[in-house]
CSV table of C-alpha atoms (C1' of nucleotides) in Angstrom, one decimal:
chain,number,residue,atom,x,y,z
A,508,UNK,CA,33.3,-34.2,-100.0
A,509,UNK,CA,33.4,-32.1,-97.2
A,510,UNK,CA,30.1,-31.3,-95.6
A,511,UNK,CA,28.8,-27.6,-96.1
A,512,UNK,CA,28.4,-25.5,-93.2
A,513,UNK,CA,27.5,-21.8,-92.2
A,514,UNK,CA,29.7,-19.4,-91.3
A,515,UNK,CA,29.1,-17.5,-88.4
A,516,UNK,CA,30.8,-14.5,-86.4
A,517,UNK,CA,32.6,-16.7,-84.3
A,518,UNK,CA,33.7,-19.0,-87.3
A,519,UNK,CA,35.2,-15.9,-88.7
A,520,UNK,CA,37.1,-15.2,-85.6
A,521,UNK,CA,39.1,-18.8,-85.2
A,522,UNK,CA,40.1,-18.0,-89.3
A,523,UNK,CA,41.1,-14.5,-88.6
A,524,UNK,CA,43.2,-15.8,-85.7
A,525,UNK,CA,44.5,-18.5,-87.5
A,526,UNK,CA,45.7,-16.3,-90.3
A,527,UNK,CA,46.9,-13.7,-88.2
A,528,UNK,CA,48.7,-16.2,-85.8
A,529,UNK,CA,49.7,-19.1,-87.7
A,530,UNK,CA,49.1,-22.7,-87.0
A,531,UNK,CA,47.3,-22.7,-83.5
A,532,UNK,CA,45.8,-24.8,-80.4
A,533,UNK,CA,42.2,-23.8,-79.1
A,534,UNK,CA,43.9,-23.0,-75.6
A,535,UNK,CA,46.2,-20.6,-78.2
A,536,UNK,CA,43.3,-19.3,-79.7
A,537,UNK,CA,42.2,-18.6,-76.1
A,538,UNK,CA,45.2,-16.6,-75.8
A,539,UNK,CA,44.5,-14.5,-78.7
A,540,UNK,CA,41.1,-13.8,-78.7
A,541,UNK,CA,41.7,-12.9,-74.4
A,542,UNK,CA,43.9,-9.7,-75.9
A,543,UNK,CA,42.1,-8.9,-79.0
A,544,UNK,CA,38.6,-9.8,-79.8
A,545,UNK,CA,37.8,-10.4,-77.0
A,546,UNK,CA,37.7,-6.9,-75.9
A,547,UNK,CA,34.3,-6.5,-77.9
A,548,UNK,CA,33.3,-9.8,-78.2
A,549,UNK,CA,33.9,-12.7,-76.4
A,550,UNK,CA,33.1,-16.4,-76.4
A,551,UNK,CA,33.5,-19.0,-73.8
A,552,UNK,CA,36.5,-21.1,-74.6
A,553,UNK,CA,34.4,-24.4,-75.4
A,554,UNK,CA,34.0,-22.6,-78.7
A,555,UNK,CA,37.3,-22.3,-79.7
A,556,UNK,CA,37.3,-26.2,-79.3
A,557,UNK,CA,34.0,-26.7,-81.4
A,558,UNK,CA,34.3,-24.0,-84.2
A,559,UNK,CA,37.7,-25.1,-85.5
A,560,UNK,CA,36.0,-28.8,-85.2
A,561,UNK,CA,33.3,-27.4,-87.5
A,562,UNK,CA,36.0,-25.6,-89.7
A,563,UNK,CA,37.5,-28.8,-90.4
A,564,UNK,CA,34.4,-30.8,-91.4
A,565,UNK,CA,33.9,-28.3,-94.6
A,566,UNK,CA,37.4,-27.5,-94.8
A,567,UNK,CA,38.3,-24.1,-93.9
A,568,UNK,CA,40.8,-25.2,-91.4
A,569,UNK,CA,42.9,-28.4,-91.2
A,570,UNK,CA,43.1,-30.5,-88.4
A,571,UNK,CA,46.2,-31.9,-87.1
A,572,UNK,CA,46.6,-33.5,-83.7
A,573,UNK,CA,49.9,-35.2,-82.2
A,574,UNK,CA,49.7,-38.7,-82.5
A,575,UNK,CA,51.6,-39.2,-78.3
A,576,UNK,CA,51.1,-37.5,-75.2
A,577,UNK,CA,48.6,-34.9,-74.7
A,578,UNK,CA,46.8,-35.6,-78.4
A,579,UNK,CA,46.9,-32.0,-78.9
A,580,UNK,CA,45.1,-30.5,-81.5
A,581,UNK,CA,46.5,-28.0,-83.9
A,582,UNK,CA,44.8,-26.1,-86.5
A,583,UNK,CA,45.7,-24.0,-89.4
A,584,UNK,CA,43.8,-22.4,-92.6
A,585,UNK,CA,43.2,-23.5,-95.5
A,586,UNK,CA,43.2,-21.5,-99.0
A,587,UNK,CA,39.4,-22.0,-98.7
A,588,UNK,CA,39.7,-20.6,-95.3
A,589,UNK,CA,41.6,-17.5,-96.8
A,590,UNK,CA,39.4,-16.8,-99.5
A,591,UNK,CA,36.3,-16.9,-97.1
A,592,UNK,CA,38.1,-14.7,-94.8
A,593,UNK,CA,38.5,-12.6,-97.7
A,594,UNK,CA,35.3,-12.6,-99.1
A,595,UNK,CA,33.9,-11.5,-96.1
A,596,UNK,CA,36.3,-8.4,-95.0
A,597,UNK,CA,35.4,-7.3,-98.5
A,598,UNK,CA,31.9,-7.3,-98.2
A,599,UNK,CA,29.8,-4.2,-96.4
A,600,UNK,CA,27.2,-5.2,-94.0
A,601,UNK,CA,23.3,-5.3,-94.0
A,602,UNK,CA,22.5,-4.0,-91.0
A,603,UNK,CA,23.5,-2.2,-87.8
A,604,UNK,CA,24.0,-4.2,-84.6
A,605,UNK,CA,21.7,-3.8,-81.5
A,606,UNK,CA,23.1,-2.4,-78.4
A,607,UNK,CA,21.5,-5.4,-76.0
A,608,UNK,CA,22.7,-4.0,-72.9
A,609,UNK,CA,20.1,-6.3,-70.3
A,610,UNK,CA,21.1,-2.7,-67.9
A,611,UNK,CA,19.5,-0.5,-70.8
A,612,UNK,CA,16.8,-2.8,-71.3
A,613,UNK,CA,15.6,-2.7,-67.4
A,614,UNK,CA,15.7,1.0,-67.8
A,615,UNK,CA,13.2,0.7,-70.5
A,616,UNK,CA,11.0,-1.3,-68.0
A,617,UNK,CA,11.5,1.2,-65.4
A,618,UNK,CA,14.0,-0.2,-63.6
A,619,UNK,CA,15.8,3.2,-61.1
A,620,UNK,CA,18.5,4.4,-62.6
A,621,UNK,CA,19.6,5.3,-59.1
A,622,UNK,CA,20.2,1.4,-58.6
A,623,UNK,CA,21.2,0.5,-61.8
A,624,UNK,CA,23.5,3.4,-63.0
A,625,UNK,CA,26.0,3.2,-60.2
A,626,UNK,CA,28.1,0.3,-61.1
A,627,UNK,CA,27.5,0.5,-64.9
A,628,UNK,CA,29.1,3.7,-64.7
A,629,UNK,CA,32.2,2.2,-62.4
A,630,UNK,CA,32.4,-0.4,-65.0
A,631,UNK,CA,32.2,1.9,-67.8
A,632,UNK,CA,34.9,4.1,-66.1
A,633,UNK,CA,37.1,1.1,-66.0
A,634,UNK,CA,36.6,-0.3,-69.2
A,635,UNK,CA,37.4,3.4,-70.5
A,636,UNK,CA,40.9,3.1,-69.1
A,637,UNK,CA,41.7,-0.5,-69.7
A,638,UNK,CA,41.1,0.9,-73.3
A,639,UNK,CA,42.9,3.6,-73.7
A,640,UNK,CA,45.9,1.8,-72.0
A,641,UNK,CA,45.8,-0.7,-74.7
A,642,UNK,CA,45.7,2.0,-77.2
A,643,UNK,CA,49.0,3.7,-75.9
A,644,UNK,CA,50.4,0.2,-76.2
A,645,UNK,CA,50.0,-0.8,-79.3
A,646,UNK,CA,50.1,2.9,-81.0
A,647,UNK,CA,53.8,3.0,-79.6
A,648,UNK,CA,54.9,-0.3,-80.1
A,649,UNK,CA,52.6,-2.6,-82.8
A,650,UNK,CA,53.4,-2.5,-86.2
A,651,UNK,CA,51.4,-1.7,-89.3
A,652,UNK,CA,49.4,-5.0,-89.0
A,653,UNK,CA,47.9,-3.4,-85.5
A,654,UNK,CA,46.0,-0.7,-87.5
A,655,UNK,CA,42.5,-2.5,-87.6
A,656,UNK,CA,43.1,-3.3,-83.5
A,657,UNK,CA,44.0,0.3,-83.4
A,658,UNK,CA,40.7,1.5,-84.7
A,659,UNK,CA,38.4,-0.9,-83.1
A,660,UNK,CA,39.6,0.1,-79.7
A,661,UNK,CA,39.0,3.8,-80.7
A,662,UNK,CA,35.8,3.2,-81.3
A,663,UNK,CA,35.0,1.4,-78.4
A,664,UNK,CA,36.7,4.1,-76.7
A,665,UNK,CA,34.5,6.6,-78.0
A,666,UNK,CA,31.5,4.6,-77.5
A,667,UNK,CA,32.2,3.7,-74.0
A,668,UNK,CA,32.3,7.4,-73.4
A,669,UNK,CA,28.9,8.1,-74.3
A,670,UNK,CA,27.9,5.5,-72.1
A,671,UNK,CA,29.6,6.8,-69.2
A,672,UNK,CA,28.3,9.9,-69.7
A,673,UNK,CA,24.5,8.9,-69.8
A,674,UNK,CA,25.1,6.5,-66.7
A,675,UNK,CA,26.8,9.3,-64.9
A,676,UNK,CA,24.0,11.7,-65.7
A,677,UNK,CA,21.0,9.3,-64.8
A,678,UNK,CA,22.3,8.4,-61.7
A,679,UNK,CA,22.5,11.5,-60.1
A,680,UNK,CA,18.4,12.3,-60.0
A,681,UNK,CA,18.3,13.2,-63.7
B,703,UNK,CA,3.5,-28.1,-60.6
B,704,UNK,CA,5.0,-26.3,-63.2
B,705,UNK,CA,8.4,-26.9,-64.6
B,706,UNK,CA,11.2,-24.4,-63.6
B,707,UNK,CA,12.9,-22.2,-66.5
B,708,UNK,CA,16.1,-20.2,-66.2
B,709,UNK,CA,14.6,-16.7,-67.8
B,710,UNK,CA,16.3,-14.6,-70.7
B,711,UNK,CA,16.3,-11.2,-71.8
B,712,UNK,CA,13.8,-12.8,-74.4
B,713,UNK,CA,11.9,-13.9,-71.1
B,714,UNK,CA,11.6,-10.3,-69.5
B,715,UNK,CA,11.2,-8.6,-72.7
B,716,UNK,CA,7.4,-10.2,-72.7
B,717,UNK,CA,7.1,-9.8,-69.4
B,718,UNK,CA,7.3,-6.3,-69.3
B,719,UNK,CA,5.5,-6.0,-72.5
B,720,UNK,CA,2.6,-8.0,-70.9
B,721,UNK,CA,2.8,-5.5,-67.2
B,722,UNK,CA,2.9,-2.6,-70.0
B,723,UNK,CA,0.2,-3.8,-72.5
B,724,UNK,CA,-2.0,-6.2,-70.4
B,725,UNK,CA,-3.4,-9.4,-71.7
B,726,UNK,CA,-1.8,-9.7,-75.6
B,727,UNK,CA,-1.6,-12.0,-78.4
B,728,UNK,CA,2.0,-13.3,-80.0
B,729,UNK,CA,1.2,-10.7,-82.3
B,730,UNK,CA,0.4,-7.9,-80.4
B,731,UNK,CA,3.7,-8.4,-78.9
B,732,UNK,CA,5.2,-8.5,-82.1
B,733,UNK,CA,3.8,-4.8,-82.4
B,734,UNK,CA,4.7,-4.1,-79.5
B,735,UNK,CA,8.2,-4.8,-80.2
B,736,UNK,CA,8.9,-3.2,-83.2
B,737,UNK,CA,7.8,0.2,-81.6
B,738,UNK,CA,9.3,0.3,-78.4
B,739,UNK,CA,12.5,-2.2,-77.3
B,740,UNK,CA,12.6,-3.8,-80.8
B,741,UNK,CA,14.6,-0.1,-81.5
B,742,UNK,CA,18.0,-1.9,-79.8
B,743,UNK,CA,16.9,-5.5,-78.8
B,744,UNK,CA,15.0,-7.5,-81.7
B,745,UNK,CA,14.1,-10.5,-81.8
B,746,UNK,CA,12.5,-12.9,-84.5
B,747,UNK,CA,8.3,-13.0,-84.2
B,748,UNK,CA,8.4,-17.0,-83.7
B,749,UNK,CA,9.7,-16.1,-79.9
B,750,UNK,CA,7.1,-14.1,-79.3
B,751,UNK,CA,5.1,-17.3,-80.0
B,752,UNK,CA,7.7,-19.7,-78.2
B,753,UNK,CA,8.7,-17.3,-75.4
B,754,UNK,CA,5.0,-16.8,-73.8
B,755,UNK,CA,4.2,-21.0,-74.0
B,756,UNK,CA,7.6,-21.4,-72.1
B,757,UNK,CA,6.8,-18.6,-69.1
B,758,UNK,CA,2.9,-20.6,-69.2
B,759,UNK,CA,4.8,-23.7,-68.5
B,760,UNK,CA,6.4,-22.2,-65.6
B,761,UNK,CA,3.4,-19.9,-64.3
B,762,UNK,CA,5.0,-16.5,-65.1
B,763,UNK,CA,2.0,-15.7,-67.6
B,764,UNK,CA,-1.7,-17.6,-68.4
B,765,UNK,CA,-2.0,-18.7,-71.7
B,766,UNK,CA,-6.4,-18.5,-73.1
B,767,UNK,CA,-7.0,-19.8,-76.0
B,768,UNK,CA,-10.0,-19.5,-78.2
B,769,UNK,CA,-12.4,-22.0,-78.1
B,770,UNK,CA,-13.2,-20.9,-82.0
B,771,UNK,CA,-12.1,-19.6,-85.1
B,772,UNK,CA,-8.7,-18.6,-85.0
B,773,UNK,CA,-7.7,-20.0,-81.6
B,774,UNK,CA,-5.4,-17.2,-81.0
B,775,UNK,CA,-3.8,-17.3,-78.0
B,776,UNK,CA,-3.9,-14.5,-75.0
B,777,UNK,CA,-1.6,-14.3,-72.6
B,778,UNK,CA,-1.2,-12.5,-69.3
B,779,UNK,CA,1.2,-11.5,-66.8
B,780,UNK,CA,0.5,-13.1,-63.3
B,781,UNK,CA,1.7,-12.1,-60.0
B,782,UNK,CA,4.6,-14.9,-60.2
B,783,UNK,CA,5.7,-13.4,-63.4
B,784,UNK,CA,5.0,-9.4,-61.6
B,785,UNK,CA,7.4,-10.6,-59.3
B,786,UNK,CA,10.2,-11.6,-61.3
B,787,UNK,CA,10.1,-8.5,-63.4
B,788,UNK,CA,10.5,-6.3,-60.4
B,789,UNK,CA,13.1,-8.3,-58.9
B,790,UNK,CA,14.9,-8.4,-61.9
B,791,UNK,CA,14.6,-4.8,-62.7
B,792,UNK,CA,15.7,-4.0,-59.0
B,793,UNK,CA,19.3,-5.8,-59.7
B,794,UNK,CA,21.9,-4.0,-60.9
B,795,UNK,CA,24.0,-6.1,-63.9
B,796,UNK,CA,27.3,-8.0,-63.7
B,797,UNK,CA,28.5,-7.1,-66.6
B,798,UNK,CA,29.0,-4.9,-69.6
B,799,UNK,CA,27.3,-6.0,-72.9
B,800,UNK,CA,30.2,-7.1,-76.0
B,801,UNK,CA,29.8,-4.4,-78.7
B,802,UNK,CA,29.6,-7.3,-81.2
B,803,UNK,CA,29.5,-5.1,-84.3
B,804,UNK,CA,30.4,-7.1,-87.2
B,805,UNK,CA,31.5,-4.2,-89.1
B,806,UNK,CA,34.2,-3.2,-86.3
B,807,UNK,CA,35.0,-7.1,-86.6
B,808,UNK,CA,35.7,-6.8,-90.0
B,809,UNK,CA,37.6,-3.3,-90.0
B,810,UNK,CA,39.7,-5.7,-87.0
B,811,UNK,CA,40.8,-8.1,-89.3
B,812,UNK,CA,42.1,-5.5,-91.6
B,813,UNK,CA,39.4,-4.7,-93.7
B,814,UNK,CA,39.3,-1.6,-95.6
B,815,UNK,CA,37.4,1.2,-93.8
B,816,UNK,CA,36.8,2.5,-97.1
B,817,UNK,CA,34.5,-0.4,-98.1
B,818,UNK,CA,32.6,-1.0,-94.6
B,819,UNK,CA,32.4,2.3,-93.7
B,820,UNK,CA,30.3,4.3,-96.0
B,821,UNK,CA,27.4,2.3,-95.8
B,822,UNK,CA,27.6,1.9,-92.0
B,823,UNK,CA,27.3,5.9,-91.8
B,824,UNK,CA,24.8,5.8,-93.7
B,825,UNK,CA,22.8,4.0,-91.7
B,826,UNK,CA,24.1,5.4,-88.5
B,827,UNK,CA,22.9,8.9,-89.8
B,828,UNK,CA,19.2,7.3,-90.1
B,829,UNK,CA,19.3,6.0,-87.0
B,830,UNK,CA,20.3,8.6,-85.2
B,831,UNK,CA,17.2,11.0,-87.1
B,832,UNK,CA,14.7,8.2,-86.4
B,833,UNK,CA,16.0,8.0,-83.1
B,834,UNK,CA,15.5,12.0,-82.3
B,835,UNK,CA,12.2,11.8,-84.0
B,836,UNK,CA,10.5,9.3,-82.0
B,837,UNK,CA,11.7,11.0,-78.9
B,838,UNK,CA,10.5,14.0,-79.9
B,839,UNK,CA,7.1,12.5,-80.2
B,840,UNK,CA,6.8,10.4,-77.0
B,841,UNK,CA,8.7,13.6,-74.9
B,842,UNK,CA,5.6,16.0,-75.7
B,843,UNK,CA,3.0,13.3,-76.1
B,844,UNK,CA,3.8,10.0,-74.0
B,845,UNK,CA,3.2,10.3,-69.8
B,846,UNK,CA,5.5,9.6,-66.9
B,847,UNK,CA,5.3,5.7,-68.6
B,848,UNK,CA,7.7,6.9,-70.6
B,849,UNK,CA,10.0,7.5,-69.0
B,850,UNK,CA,12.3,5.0,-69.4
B,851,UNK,CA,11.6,4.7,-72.9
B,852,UNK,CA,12.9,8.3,-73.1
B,853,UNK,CA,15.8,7.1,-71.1
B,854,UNK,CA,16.6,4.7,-73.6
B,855,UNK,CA,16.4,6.5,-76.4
B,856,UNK,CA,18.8,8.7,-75.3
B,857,UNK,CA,21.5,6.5,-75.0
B,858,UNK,CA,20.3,5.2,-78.1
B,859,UNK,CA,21.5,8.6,-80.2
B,860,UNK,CA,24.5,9.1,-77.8
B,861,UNK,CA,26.0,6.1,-79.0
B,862,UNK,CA,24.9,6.2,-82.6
B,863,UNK,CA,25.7,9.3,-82.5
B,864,UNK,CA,29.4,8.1,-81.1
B,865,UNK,CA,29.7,5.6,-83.8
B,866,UNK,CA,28.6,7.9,-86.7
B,867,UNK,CA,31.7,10.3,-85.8
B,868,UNK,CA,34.2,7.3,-85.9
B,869,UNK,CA,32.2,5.6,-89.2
B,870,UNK,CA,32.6,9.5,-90.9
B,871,UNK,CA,36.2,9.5,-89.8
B,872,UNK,CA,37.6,6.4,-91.0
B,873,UNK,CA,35.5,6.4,-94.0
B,874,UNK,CA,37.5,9.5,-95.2
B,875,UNK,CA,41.3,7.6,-95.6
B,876,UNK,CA,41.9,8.5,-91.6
C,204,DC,C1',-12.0,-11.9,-108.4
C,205,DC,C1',-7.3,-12.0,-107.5
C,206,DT,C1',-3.1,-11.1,-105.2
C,207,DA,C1',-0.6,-8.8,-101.7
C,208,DT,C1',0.0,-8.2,-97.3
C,209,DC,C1',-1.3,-9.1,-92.6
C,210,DA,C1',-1.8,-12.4,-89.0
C,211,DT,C1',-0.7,-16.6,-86.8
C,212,DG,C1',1.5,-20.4,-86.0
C,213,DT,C1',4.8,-24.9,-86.1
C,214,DA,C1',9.1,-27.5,-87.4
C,215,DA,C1',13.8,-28.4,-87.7
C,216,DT,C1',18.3,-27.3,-87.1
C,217,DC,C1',22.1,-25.7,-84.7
C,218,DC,C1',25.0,-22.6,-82.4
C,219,DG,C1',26.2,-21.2,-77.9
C,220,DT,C1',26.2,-21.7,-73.1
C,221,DT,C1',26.9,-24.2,-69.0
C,222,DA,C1',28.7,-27.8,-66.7
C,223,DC,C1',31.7,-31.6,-66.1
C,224,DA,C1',36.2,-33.8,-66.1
C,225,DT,C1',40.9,-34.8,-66.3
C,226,DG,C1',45.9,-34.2,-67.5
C,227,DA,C1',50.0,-31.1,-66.9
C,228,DT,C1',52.8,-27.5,-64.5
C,229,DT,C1',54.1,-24.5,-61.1
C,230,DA,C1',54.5,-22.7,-56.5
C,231,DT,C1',54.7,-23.3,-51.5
D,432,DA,C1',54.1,-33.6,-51.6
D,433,DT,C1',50.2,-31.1,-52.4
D,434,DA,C1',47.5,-27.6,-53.6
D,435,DA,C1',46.5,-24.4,-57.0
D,436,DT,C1',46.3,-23.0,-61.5
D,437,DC,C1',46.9,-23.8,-66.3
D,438,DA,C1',45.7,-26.5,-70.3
D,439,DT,C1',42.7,-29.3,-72.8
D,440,DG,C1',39.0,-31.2,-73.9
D,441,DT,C1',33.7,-33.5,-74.2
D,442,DA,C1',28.6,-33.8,-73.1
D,443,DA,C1',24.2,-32.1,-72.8
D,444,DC,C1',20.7,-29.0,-73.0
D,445,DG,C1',18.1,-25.4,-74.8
D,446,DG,C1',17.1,-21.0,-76.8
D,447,DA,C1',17.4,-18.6,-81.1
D,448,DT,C1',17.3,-18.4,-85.9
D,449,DT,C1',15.6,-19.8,-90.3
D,450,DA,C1',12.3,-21.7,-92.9
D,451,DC,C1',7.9,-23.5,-93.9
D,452,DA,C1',2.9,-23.0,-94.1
D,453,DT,C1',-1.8,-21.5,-94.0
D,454,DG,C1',-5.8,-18.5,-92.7
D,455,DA,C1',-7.8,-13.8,-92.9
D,456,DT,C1',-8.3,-9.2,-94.9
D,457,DA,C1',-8.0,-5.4,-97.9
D,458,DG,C1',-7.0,-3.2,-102.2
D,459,DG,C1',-7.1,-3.1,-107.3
DNA sequence: CCTATCATGTAATCCGTTACATGATTAT
DNA sequence: ATAATCATGTAACGGATTACATGATAGG
């Protein structure tokens, strides 16, 4: 039998994909987690070669690769896959995340906020805007299926306000 | 001479600690930890046994051990390590840090807000009391020292604060 | 005295990152 | 043609998590 394996955020990701997508390639899955995802969490692209690998070994995903020419490899979920994905979207979580921001944490070391606050905030600023952009686009056009994406950039909106907010403040002298 | 490392968040995390605390065991650290940056970067307490043998292997910190009973091990900042703190808490950051909230992953690949939610405001609402509490504490007690602690902290219930509002909202069907 | 809990550490596993490498397309 | 970029992967290394394990100390 297939061996047993543990599944991970990222795991979860390449079956979410996969169901919402269809049948893909990694380089696909690149694709999709560049516009989605990837907005709040994002994984080098040697992942999306490896996971779906793993996937395949305890059969979440099958594996199907073209037998001439570039011996691509194409991937799509399994019922197993499904019902994980399932299981999982059904279930609340244990804990809240951390916020790991390395610019926060050299704050807490003393690090001057007038040297560090500065381009967090640009960056911030930006990421506010890329954000809301995305918003108007998918709110106008986007059907029904783009109503988790929906809410997960209006948090992120939200959040990346406050964060704005306390660089702006902390980098003008308190 | 002592074998380069590349250093980690984990890295400066004990570094700072030990410029903070002076000369500590793993488990000081450990204490250490879970009162001050554990609040929004936590790490497992076998790093803050592996993390201090790797910086002795590289001369940021001395390790002393005991010559009896226990053995514990002391370790303590030296200039080398001094010096890569500061210059790493004088350089602003590349990047912003993923959100990586699981629960927003979830609600992204359509899970009902109505199951992930409650629970998440829940929690959000004790963090953000804990989180006003302990600053209350450290802004009448606590010196200049803490200042960036205090800086921290306030970001800390911004956000949380943030992500209550968008947990109570979707919680309630939209 | 016994049993929780605190204190202190090591071992194994593995995911994730970084780097390397090459085959196809497209643009100039 | 040829450079540049897109597409497609593999290899290696190491930090991080999880689990295991035992020595002290205090409470009942």
């Amino acid at each position: 039998m297939s061996s047993a394996i543990a599944l991970t955020p990222t795991s979860y990701i390449v079956l979410g994909l996969l169901e919402a997508a269809g049948p893909s390639t990694p380089y696909a899955l690149k694709q999709g987690v560049a516009v989605s995802v990837g907005n709040f969490w994002s994984l080098p692209h040697s992942q999306l070669y490896a996971e779906p690998t793993r996937l395949a070994r305890a059969g979440y995903v099958t594996e199907d690769r073209e037998k001439t020419g570039r011996r691509r490899k194409t991937y799509a979920i399994t019922d197993k896959g499904r019902d994980a994905l399932r299981a999982w979207t059904s279930e609340a979580d244990a804990a809240l995340p951390d916020l790991r921001d390395i610019a926060l944490l050299k704050v807490f070391f003393g690090a001057d906020p007038a040297t560090i606050g500065p381009p967090q905030l640009e960056r911030y600023r930006a990421k506010v805007a890329e954000y809301e952009q995305i918003h108007r686009v998918l709110s106008t056009h986007g059907g029904p299926s783009a109503k988790g994406p929906l809410l997960t950039l209006e948090l992120g909106i939200e959040v990346s306000r406050a964060c704005l907010a306390f660089w702006e403040r902390i980098s003008q002298g308190d």
